[in-house]
PDB file of C-alpha atoms and ligand atoms in Angstrom:
ATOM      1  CA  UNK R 262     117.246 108.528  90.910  1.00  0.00           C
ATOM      2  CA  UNK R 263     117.533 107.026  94.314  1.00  0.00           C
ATOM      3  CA  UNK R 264     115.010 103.592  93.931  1.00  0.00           C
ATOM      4  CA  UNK R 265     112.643 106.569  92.075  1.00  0.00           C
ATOM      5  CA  UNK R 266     112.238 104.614  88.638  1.00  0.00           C
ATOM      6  CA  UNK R 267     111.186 107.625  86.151  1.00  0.00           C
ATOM      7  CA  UNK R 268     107.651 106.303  85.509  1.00  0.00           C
ATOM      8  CA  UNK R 269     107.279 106.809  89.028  1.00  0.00           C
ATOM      9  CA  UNK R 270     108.406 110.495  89.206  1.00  0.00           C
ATOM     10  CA  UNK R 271     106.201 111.421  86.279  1.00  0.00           C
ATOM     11  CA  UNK R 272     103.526 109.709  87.988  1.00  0.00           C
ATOM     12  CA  UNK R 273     104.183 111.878  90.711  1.00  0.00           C
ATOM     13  CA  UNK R 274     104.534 115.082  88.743  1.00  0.00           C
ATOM     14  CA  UNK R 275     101.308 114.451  87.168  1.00  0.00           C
ATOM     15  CA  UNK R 276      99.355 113.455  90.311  1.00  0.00           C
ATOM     16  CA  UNK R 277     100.497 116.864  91.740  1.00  0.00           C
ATOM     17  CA  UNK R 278      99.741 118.878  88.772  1.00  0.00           C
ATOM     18  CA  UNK R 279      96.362 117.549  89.143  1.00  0.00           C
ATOM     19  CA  UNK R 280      96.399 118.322  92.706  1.00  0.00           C
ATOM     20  CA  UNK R 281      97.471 121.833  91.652  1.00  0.00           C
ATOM     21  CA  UNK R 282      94.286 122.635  90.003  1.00  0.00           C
ATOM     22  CA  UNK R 283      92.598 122.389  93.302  1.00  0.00           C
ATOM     23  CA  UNK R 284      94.582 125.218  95.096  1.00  0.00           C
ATOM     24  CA  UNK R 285      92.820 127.884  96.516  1.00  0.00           C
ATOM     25  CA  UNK R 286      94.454 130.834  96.098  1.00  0.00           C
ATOM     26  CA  UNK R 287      92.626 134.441  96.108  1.00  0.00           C
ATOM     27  CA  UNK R 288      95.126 136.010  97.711  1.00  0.00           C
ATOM     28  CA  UNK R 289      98.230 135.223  96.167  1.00  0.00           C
ATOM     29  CA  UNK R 290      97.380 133.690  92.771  1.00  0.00           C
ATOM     30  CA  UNK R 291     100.426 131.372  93.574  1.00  0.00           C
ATOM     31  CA  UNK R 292      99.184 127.803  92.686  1.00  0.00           C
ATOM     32  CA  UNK R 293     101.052 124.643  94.353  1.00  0.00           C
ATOM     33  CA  UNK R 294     100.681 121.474  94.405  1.00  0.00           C
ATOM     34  CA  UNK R 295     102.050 118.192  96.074  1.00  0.00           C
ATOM     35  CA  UNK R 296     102.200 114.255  95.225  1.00  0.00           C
ATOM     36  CA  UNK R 297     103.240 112.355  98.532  1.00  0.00           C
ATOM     37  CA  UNK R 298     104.668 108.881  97.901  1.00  0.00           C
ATOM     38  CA  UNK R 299     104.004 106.888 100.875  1.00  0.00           C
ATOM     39  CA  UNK R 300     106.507 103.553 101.258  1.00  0.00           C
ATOM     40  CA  UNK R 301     103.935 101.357  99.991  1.00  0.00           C
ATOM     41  CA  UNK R 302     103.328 102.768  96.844  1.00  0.00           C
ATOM     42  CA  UNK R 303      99.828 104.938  98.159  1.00  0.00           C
ATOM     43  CA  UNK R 304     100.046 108.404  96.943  1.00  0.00           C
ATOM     44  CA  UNK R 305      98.367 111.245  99.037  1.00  0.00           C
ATOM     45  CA  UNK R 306      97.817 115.070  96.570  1.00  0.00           C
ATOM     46  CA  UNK R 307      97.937 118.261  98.317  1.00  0.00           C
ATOM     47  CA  UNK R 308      97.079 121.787  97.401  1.00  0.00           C
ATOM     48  CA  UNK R 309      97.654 125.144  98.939  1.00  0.00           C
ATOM     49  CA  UNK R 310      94.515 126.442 100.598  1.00  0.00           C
ATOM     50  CA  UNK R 311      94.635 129.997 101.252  1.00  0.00           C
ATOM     51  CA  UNK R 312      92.669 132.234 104.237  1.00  0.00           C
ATOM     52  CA  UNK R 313      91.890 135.554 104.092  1.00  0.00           C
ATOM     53  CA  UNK R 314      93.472 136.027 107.674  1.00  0.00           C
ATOM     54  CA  UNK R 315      96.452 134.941 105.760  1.00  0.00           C
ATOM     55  CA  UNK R 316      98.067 133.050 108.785  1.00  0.00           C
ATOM     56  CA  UNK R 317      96.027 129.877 108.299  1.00  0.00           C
ATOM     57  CA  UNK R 318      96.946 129.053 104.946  1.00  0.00           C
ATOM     58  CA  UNK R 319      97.949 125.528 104.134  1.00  0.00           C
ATOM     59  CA  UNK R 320     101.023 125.220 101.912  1.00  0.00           C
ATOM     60  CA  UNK R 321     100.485 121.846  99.488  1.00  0.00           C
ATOM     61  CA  UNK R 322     103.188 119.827 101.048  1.00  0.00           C
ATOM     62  CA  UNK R 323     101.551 120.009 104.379  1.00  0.00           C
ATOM     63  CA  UNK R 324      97.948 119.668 102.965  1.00  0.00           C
ATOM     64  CA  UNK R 325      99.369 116.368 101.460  1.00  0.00           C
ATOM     65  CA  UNK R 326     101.048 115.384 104.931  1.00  0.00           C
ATOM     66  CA  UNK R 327      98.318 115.939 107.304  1.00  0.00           C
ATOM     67  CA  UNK R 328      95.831 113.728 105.282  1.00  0.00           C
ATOM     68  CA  UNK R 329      98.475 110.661 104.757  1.00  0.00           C
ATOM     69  CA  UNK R 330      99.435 111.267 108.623  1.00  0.00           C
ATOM     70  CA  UNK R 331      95.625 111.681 109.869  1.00  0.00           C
ATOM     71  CA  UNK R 332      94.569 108.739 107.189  1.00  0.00           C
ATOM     72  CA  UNK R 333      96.949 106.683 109.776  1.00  0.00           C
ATOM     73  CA  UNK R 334     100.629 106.964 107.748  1.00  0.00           C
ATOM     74  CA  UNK R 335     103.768 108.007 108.840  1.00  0.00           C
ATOM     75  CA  UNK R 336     106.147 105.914 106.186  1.00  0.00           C
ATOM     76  CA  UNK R 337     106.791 108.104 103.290  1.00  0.00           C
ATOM     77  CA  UNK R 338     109.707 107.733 100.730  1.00  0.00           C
ATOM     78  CA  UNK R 339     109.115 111.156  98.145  1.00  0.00           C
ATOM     79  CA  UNK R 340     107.029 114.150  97.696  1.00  0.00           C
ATOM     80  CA  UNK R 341     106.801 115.777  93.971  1.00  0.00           C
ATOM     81  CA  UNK R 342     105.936 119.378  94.384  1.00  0.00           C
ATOM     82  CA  UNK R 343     105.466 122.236  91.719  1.00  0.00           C
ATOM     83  CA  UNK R 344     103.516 125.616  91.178  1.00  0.00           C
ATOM     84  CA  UNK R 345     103.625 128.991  89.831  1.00  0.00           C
ATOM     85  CA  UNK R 346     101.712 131.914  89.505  1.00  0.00           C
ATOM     86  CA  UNK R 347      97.790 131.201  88.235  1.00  0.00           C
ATOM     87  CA  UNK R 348      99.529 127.511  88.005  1.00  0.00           C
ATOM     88  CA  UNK R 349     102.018 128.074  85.140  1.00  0.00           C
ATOM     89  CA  UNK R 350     104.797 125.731  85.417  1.00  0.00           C
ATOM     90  CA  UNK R 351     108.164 127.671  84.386  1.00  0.00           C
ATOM     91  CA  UNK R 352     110.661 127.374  87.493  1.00  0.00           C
ATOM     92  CA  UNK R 353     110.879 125.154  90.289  1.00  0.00           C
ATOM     93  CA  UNK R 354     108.602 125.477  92.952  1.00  0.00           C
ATOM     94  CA  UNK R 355     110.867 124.399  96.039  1.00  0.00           C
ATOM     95  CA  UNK R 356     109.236 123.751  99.451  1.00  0.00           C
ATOM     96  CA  UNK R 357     109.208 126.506 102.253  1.00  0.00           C
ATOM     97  CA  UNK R 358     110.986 126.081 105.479  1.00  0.00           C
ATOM     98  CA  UNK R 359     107.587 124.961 107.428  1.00  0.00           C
ATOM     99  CA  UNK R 360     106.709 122.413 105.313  1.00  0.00           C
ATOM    100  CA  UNK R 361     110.761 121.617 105.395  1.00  0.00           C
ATOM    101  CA  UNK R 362     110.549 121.057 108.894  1.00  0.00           C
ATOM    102  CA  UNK R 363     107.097 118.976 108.653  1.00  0.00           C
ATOM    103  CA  UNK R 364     109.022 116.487 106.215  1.00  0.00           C
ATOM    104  CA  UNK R 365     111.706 116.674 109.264  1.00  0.00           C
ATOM    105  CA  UNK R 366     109.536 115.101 111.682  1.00  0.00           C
ATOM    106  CA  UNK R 367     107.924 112.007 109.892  1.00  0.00           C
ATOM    107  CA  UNK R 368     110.920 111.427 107.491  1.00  0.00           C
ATOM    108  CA  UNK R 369     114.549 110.181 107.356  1.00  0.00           C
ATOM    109  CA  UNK R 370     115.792 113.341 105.705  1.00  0.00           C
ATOM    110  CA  UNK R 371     119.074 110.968 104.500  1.00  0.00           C
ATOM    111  CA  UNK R 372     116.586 109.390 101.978  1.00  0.00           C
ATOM    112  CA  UNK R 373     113.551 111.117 101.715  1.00  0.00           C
ATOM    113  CA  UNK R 374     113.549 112.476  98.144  1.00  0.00           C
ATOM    114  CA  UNK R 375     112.087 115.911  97.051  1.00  0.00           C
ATOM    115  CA  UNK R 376     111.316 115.882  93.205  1.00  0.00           C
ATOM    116  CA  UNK R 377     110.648 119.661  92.351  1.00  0.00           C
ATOM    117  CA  UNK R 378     109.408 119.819  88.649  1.00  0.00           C
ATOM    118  CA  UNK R 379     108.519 122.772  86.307  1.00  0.00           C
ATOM    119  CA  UNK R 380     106.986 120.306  84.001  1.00  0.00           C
ATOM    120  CA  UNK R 381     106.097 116.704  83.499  1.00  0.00           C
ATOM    121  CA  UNK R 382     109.820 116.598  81.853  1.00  0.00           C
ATOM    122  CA  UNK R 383     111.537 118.496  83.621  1.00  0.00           C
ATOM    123  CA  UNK R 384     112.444 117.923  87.268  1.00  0.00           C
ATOM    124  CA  UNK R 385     115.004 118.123  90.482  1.00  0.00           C
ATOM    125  CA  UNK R 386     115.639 115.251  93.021  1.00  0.00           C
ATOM    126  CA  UNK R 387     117.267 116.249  96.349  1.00  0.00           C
ATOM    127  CA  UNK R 388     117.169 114.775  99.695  1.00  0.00           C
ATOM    128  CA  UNK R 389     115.476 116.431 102.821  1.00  0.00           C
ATOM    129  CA  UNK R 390     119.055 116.761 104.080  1.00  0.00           C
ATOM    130  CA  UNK R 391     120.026 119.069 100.988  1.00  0.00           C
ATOM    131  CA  UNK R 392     116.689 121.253 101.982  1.00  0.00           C
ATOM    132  CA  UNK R 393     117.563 120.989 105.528  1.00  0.00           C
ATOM    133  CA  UNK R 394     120.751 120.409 107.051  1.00  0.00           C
ATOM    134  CA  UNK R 395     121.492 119.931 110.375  1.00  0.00           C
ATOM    135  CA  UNK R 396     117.737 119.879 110.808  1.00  0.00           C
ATOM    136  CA  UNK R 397     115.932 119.373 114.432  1.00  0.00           C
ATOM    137  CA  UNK R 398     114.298 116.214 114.042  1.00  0.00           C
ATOM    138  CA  UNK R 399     112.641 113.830 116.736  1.00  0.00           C
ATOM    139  CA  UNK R 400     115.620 112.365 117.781  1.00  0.00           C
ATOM    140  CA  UNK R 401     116.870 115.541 119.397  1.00  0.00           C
ATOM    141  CA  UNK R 402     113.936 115.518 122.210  1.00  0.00           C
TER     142      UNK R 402
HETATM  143  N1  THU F 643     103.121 127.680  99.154  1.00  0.00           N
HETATM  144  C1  THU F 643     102.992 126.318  99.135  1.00  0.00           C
HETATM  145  O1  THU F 643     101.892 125.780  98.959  1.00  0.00           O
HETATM  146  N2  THU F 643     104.107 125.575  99.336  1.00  0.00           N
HETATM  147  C2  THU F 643     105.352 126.083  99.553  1.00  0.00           C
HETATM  148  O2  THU F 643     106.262 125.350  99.913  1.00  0.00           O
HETATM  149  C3  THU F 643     105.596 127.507  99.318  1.00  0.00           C
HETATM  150  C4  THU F 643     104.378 128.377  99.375  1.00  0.00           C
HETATM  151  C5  THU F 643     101.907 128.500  98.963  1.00  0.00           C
HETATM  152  C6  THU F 643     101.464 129.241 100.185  1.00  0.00           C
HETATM  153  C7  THU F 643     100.684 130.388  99.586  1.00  0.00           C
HETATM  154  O3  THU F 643      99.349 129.966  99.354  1.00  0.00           O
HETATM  155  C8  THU F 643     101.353 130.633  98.252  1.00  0.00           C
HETATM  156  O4  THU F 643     102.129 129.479  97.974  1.00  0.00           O
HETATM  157  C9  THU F 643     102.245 131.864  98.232  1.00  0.00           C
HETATM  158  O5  THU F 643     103.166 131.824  99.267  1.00  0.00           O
END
């Protein structure tokens, strides 16, 4: 599990189900939401946050992101992630390409671990490089 012990990932999974429950979604009735495991051990929740303009919506992952990066953190070692529609759990929920390249630009997408879960048992972990290879990072500038 990649230095993830289990506790941890169900921690996770549950801190982001929580999170979940926050989402505002009028528009799309898609609930999401998103643990963020910081290297040391501080956990930042996400939800998405919908507009009617549609355009500004927030996914979760980025919600999650922009308060650990604007609360002063850029270290991050996992993100758990789930959703469905009204917030039932059946499938994984896996992140969308802008909130891919988000995760490109604060983490090391070798070890940076994704856990997608469609229930507190049931889970995925990938790397950032499975979700996006040959990424654009900040090393290319
Ligand atoms: N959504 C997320 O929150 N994260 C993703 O990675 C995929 C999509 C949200 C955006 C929108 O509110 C709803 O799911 C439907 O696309």
């Amino acid at each position: 599990m990649a230095g993830l012990s289990e506790e941890l990932v169900r921690e996770l999974i549950e801190k982001a189900i929580e999170a979940m429950s926050r989402a505002y979604t009028p528009y799309s009735r898609h609930k999401v939401g998103a643990a963020l495991l910081t290297a040391d051990g501080t956990v930042y929740t996400g939800c998405n946050i919908e507009n009617v303009a549609f355009t500004p919506t927030n996914c979760a992952e980025r919600t999650a992101f922009f308060k650990a990066v604007s609360e002063g953190c850029r270290d991050f070692a996992a993100i758990a992630v789930v959703g469905g529609p009204d917030g039932i759990l059946s499938e994984e929920c896996p992140p969308c390409g802008v909130c891919r390249q988000v995760m490109m630009e604060f983490c090391d997408p070798e070890t940076f671990q994704i856990i997608t879960a469609s229930g507190p048992d049931a889970w995925h972990i990938r790397s950032l490089k499975e979700y996006l290879p040959m990424g654009f990072g900040p090393d290319r500038l």
